[in-house]
mmCIF file of C-alpha atoms and ligand atoms in Angstrom:
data_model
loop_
_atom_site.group_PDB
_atom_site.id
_atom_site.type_symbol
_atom_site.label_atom_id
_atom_site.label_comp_id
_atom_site.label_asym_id
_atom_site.label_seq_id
_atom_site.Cartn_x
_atom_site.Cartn_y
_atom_site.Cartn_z
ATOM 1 C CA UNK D 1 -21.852 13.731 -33.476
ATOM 2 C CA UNK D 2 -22.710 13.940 -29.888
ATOM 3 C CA UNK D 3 -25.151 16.179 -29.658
ATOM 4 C CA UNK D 4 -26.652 14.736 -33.199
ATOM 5 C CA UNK D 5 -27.163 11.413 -31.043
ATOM 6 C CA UNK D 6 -28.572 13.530 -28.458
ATOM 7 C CA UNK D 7 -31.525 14.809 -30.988
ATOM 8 C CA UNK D 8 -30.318 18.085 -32.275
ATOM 9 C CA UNK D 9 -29.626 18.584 -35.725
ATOM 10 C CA UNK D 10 -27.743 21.733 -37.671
ATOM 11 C CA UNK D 11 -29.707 24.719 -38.565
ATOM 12 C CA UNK D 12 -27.033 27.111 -40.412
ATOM 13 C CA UNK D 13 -30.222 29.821 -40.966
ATOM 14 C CA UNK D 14 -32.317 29.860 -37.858
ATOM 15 C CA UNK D 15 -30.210 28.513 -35.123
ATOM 16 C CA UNK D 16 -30.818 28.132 -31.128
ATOM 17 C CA UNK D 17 -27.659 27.422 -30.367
ATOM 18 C CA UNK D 18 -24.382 29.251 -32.049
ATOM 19 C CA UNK D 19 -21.137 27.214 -30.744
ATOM 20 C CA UNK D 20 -18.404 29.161 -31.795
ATOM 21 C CA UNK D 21 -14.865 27.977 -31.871
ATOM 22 C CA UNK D 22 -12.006 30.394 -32.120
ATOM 23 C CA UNK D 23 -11.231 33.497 -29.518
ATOM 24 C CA UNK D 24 -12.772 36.334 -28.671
ATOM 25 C CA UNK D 25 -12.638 37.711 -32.382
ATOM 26 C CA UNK D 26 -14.749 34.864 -33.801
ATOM 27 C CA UNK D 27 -17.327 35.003 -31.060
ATOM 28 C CA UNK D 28 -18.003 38.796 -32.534
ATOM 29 C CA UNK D 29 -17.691 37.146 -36.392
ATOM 30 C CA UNK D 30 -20.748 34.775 -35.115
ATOM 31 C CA UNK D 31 -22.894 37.689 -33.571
ATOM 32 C CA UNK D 32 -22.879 39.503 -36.429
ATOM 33 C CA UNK D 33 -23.599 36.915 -38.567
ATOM 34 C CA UNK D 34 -26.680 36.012 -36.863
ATOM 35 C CA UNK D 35 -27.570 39.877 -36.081
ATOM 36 C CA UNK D 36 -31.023 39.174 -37.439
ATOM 37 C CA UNK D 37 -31.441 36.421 -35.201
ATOM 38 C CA UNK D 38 -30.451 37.293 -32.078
ATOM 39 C CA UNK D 39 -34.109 37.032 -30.106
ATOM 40 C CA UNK D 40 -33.541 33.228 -30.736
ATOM 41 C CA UNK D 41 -29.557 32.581 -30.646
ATOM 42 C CA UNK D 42 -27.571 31.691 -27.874
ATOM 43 C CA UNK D 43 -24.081 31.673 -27.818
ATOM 44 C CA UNK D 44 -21.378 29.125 -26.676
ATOM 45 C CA UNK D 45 -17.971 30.616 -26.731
ATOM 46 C CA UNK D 46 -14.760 27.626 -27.058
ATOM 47 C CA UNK D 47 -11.447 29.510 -27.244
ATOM 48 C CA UNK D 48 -9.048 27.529 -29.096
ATOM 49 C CA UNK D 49 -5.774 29.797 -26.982
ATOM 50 C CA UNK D 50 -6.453 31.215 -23.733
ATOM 51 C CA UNK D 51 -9.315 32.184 -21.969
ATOM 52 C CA UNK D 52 -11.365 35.063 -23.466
ATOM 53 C CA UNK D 53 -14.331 37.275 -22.718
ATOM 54 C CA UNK D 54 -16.377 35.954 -24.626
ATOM 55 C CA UNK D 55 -15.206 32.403 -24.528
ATOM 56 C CA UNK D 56 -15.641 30.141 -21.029
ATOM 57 C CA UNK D 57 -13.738 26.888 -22.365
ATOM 58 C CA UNK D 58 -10.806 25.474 -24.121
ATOM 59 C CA UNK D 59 -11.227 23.339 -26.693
ATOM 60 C CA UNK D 60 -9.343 20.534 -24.491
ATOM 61 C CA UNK D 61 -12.240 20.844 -22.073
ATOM 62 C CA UNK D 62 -14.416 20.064 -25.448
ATOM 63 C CA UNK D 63 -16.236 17.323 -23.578
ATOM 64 C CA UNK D 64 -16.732 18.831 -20.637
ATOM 65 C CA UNK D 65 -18.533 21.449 -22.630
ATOM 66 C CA UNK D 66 -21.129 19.217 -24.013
ATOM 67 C CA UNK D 67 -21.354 17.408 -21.007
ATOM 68 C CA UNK D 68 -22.745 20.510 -18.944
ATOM 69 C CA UNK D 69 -24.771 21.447 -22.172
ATOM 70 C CA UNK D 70 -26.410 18.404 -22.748
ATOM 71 C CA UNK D 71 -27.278 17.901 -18.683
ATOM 72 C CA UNK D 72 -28.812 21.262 -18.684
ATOM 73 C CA UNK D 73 -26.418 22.853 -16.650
ATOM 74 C CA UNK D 74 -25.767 26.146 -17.860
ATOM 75 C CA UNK D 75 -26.811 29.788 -17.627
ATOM 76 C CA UNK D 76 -28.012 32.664 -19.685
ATOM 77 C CA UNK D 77 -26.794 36.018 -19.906
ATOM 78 C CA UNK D 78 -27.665 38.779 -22.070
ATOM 79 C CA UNK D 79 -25.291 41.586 -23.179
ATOM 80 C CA UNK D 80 -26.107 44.880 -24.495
ATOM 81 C CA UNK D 81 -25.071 45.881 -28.431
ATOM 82 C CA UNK D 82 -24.274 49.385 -29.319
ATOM 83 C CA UNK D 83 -26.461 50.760 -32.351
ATOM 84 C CA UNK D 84 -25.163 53.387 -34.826
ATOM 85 C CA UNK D 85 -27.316 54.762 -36.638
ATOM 86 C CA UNK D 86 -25.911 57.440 -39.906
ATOM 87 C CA UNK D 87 -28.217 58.815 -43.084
ATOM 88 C CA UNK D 88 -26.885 55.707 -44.792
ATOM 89 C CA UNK D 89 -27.928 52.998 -42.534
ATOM 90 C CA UNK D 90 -27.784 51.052 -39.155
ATOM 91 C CA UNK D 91 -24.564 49.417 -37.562
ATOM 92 C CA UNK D 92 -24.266 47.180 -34.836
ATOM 93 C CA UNK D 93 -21.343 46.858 -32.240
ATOM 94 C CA UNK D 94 -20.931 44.128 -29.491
ATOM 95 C CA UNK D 95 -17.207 45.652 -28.230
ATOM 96 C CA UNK D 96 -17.586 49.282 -29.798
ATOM 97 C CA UNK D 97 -18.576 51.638 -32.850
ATOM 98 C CA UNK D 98 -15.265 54.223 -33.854
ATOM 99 C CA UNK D 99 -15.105 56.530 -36.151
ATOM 100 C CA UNK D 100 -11.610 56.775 -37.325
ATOM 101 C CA UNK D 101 -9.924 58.831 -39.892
ATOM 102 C CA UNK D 102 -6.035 58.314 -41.132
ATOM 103 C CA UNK D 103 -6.718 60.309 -43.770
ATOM 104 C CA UNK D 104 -7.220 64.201 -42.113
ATOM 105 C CA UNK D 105 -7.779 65.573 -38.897
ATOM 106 C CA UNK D 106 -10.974 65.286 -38.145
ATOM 107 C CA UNK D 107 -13.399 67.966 -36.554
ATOM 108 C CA UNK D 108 -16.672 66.498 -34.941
ATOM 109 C CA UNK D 109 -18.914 67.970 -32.958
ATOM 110 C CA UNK D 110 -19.825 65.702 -29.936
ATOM 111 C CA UNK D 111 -23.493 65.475 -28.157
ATOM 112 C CA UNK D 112 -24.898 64.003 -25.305
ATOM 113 C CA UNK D 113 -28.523 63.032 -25.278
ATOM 114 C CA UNK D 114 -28.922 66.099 -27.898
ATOM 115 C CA UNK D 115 -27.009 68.565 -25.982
ATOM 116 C CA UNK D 116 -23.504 69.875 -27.222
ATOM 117 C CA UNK D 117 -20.542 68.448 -25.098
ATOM 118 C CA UNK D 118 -17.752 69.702 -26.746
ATOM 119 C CA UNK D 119 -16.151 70.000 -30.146
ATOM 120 C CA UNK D 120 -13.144 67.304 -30.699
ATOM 121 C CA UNK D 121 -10.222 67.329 -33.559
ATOM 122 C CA UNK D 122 -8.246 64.127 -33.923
ATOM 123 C CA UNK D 123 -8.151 60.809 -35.656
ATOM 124 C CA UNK D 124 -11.424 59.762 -34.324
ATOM 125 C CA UNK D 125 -13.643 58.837 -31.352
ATOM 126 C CA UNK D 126 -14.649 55.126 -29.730
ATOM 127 C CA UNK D 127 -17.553 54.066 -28.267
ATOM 128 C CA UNK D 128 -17.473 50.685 -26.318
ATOM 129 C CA UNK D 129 -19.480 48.321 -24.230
ATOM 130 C CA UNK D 130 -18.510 46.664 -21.425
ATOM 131 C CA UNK D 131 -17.650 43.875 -22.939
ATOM 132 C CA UNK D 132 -15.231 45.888 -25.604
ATOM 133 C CA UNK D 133 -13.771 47.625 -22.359
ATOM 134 C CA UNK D 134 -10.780 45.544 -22.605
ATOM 135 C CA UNK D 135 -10.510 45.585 -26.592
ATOM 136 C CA UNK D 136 -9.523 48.504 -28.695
ATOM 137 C CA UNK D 137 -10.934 51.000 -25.965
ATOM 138 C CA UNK D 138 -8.503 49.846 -23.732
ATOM 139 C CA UNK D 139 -5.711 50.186 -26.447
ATOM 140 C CA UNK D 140 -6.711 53.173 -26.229
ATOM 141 C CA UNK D 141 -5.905 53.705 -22.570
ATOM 142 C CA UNK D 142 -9.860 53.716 -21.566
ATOM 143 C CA UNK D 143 -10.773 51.831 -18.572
ATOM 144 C CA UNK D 144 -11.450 48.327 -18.175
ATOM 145 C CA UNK D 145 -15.264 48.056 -16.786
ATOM 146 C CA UNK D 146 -16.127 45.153 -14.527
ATOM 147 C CA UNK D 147 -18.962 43.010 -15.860
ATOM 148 C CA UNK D 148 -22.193 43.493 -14.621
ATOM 149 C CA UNK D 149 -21.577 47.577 -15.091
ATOM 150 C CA UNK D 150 -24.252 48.934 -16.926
ATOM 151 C CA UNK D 151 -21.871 51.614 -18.876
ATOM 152 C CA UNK D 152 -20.546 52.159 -22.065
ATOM 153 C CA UNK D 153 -17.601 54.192 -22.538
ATOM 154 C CA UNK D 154 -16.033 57.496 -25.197
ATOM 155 C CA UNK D 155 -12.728 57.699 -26.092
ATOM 156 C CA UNK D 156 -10.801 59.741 -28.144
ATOM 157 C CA UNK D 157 -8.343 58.437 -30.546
ATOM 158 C CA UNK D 158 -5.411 61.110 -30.614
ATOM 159 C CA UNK D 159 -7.569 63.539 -30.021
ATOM 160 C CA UNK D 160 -5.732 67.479 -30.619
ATOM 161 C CA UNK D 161 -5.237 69.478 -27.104
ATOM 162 C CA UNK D 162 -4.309 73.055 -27.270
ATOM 163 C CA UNK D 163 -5.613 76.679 -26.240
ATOM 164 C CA UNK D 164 -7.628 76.499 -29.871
ATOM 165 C CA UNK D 165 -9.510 73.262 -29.666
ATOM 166 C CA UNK D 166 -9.971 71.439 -25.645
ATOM 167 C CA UNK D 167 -12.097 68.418 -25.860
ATOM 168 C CA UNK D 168 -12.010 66.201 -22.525
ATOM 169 C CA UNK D 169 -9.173 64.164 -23.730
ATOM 170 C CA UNK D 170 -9.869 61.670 -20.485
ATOM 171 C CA UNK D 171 -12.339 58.508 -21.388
ATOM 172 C CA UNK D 172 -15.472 59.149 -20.402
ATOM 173 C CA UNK D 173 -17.460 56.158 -18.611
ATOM 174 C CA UNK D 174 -21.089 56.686 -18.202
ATOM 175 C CA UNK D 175 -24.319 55.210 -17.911
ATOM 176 C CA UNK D 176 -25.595 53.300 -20.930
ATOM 177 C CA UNK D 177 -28.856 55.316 -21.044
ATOM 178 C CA UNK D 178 -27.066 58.100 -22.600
ATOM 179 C CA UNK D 179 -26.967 58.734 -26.582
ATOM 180 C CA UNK D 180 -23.810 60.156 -28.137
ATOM 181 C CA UNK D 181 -23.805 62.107 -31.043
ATOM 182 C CA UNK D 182 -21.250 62.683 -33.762
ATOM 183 C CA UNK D 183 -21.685 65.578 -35.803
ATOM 184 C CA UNK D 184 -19.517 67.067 -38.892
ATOM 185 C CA UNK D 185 -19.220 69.083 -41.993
ATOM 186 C CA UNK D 186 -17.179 66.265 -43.599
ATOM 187 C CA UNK D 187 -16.350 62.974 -42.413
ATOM 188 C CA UNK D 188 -14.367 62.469 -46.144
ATOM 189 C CA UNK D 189 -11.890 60.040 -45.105
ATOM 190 C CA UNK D 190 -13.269 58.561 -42.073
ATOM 191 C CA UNK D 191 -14.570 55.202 -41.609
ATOM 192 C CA UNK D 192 -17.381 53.745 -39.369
ATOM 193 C CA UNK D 193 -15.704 50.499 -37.601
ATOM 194 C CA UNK D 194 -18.115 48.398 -36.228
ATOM 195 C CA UNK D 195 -16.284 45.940 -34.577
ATOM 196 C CA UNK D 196 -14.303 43.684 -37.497
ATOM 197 C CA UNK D 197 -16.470 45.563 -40.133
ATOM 198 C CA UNK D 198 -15.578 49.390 -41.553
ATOM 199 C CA UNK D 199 -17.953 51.383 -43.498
ATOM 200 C CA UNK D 200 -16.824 54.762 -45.255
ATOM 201 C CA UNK D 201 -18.639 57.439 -44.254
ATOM 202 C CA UNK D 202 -17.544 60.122 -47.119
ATOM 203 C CA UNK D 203 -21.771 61.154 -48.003
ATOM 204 C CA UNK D 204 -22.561 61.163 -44.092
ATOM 205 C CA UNK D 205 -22.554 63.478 -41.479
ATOM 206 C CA UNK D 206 -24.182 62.356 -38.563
ATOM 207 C CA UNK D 207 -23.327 59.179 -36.341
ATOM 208 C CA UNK D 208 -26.067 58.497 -33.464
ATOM 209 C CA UNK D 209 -24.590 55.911 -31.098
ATOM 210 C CA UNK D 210 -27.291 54.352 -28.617
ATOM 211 C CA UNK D 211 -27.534 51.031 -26.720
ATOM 212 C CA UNK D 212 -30.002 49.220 -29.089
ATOM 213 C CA UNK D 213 -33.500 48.615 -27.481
ATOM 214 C CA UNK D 214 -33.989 45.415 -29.311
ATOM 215 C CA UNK D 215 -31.001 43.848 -29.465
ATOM 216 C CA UNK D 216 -29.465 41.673 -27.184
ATOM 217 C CA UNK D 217 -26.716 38.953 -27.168
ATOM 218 C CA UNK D 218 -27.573 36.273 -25.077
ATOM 219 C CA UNK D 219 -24.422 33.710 -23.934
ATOM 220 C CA UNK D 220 -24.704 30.781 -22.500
ATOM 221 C CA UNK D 221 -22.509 29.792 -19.890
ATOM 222 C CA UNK D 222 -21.381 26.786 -17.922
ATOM 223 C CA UNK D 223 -19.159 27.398 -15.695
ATOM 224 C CA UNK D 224 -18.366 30.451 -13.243
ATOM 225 C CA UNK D 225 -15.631 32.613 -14.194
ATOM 226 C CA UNK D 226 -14.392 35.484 -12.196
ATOM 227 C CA UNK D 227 -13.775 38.419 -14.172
ATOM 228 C CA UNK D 228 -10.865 39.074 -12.285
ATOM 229 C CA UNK D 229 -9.347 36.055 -13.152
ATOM 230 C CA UNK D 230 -10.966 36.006 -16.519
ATOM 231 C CA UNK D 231 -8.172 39.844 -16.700
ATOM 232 C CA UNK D 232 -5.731 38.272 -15.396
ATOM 233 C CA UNK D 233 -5.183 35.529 -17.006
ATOM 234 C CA UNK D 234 -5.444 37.603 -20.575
ATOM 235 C CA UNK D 235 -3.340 40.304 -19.161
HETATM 236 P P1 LIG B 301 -9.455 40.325 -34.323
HETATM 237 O O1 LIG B 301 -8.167 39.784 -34.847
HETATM 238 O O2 LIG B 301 -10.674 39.495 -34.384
HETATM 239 O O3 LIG B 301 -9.243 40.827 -32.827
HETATM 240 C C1 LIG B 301 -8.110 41.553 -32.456
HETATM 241 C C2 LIG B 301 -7.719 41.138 -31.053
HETATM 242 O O4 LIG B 301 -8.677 41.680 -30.128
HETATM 243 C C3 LIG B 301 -7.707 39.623 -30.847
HETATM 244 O O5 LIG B 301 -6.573 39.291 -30.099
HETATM 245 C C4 LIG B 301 -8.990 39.378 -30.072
HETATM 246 O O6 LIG B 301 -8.915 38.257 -29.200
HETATM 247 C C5 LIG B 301 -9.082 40.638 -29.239
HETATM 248 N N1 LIG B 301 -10.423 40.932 -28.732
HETATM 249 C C6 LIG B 301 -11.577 41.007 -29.415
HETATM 250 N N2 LIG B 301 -12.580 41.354 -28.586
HETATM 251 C C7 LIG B 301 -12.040 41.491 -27.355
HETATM 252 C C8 LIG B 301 -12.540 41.829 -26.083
HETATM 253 N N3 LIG B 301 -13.830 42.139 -25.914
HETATM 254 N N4 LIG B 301 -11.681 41.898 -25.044
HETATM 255 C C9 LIG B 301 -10.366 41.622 -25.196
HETATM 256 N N5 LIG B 301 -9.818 41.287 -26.380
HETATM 257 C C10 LIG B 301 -10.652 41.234 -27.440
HETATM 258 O O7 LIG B 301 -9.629 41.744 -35.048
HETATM 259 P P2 LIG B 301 -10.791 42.377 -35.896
HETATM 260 O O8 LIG B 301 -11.625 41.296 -36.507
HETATM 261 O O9 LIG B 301 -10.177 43.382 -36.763
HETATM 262 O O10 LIG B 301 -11.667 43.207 -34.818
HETATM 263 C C11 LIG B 301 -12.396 42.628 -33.766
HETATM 264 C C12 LIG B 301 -12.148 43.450 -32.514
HETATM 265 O O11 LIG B 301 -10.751 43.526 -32.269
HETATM 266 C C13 LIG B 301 -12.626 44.892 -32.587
HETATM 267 O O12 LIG B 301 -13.927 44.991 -32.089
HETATM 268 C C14 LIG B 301 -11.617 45.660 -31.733
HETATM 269 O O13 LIG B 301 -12.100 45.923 -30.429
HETATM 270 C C15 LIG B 301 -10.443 44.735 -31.603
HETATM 271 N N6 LIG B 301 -9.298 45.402 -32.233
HETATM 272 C C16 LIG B 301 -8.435 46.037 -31.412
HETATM 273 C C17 LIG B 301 -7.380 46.753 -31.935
HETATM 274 C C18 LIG B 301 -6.443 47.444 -31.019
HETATM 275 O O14 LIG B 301 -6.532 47.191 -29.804
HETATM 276 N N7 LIG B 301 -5.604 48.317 -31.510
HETATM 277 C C19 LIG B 301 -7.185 46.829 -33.307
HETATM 278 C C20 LIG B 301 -8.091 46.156 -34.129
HETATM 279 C C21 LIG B 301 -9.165 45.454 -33.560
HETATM 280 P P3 LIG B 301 -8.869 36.748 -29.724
HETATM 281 O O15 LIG B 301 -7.424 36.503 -30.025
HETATM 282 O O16 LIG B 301 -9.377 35.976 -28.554
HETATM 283 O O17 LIG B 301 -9.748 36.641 -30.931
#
């Protein structure tokens, strides 16, 4: 109503502004929604619990929101996406792209900006941003990366250790230049998790994860939140 009275209107198709309400979780629901849109989109994050990473308010401070929206007062970021690319199609990942596989052990070959790294056996590999340092990757036990890092982030998922099969079984942070590569015979089994979406990846065998040169999410903020605090106050 407020903002209605204040001359915008609501554009579900072609939006400017994307105010999502929810936690962390929706905010990613609303990128992806609007993944073909995201030159034009910004996004407003209101977490209905705590605060989140993607989310600067509580929807108590609701008027305080608009307030600082409507006066101008607020700030742009962008944030890199993650871009998987397989025979079968292109996925998108604002916290991280996994392959994981319940099903079988699974053997992958792993390559860095087309050079072999290692070869890794185990229930699958992650790939996170920055902002997805402190979601699954950090479940499992990858580091948390301070924003304004540019770095994404491998980890294995249960990954197999013995004198037969060594992969690097630490996470590996690195710059977010760098293109991994996921190679295998068979991923039967395995699915492609792309954030809150899966994908089965039985007819592929080939997973090229790269920060995406076109895509971008850009937040807008309003107020200035440590990410210290922003940790400790979720952790
Ligand atoms: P979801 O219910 O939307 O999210 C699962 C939990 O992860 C929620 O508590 C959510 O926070 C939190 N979360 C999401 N992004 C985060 C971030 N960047 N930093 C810290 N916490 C974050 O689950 P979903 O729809 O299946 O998947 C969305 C994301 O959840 C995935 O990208 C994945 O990273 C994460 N997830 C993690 C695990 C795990 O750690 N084992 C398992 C499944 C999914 P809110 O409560 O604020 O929404």
């Amino acid at each position: 109503m407020i903002l209605k009275k204040n001359g915008y209107f609501q554009n579900e198709n072609t939006p400017d502004f994307v105010f999502v309400i929810g936690g962390d979780g929706t905010f990613i629901y609303a990128v992806h929604k609007y993944l073909d849109h995201l030159d034009r989109a910004r996004f407003f994050g209101i977490h209905t619990g705590t605060l989140g990473f993607y989310t600067d308010y509580r929807d108590r401070d609701y008027e305080e929101f608009i307030d600082t929206f409507l006066r101008g007062e607020v700030r742009e970021y962008t944030y890199p996406i993650l871009e998987g690319r397989t025979e079968n199609g292109v996925y998108y990942g604002i916290n991280e792209i996994r392959i994981e596989n319940a099903a079988r052990t699974q053997n992958m070959d792993v390559y860095i900006n087309g050079r072999l790294f290692e070869t890794y056996r185990g229930t699958g590999m992650c790939v996170s941003t920055q902002l997805g340092s402190t979601a699954y990757n950090r479940s499992l036990g990858g580091a948390v990366i301070e924003e304004g890092l540019n770095l994404i982030e491998m980890c294995e998922m249960a990954g197999i250790h013995h004198n037969k099969y060594r992969s690097l079984k630490a996470p590996f942070v690195m710059n977010d230049t760098n293109r991994i590569t996921f190679v295998s015979e068979s991923f039967a089994g395995a699915l492609l998790g792309a954030d809150n979406e899966v994908f089965p990846m039985d007819d592929v065998h080939r997973l090229e994860i790269r920060v995406s040169p076109e895509k971008r999410v850009r937040m807008i903020k309003g107020r200035d939140i440590s990410y210290f605090d922003r940790l400790k106050s979720l952790f």
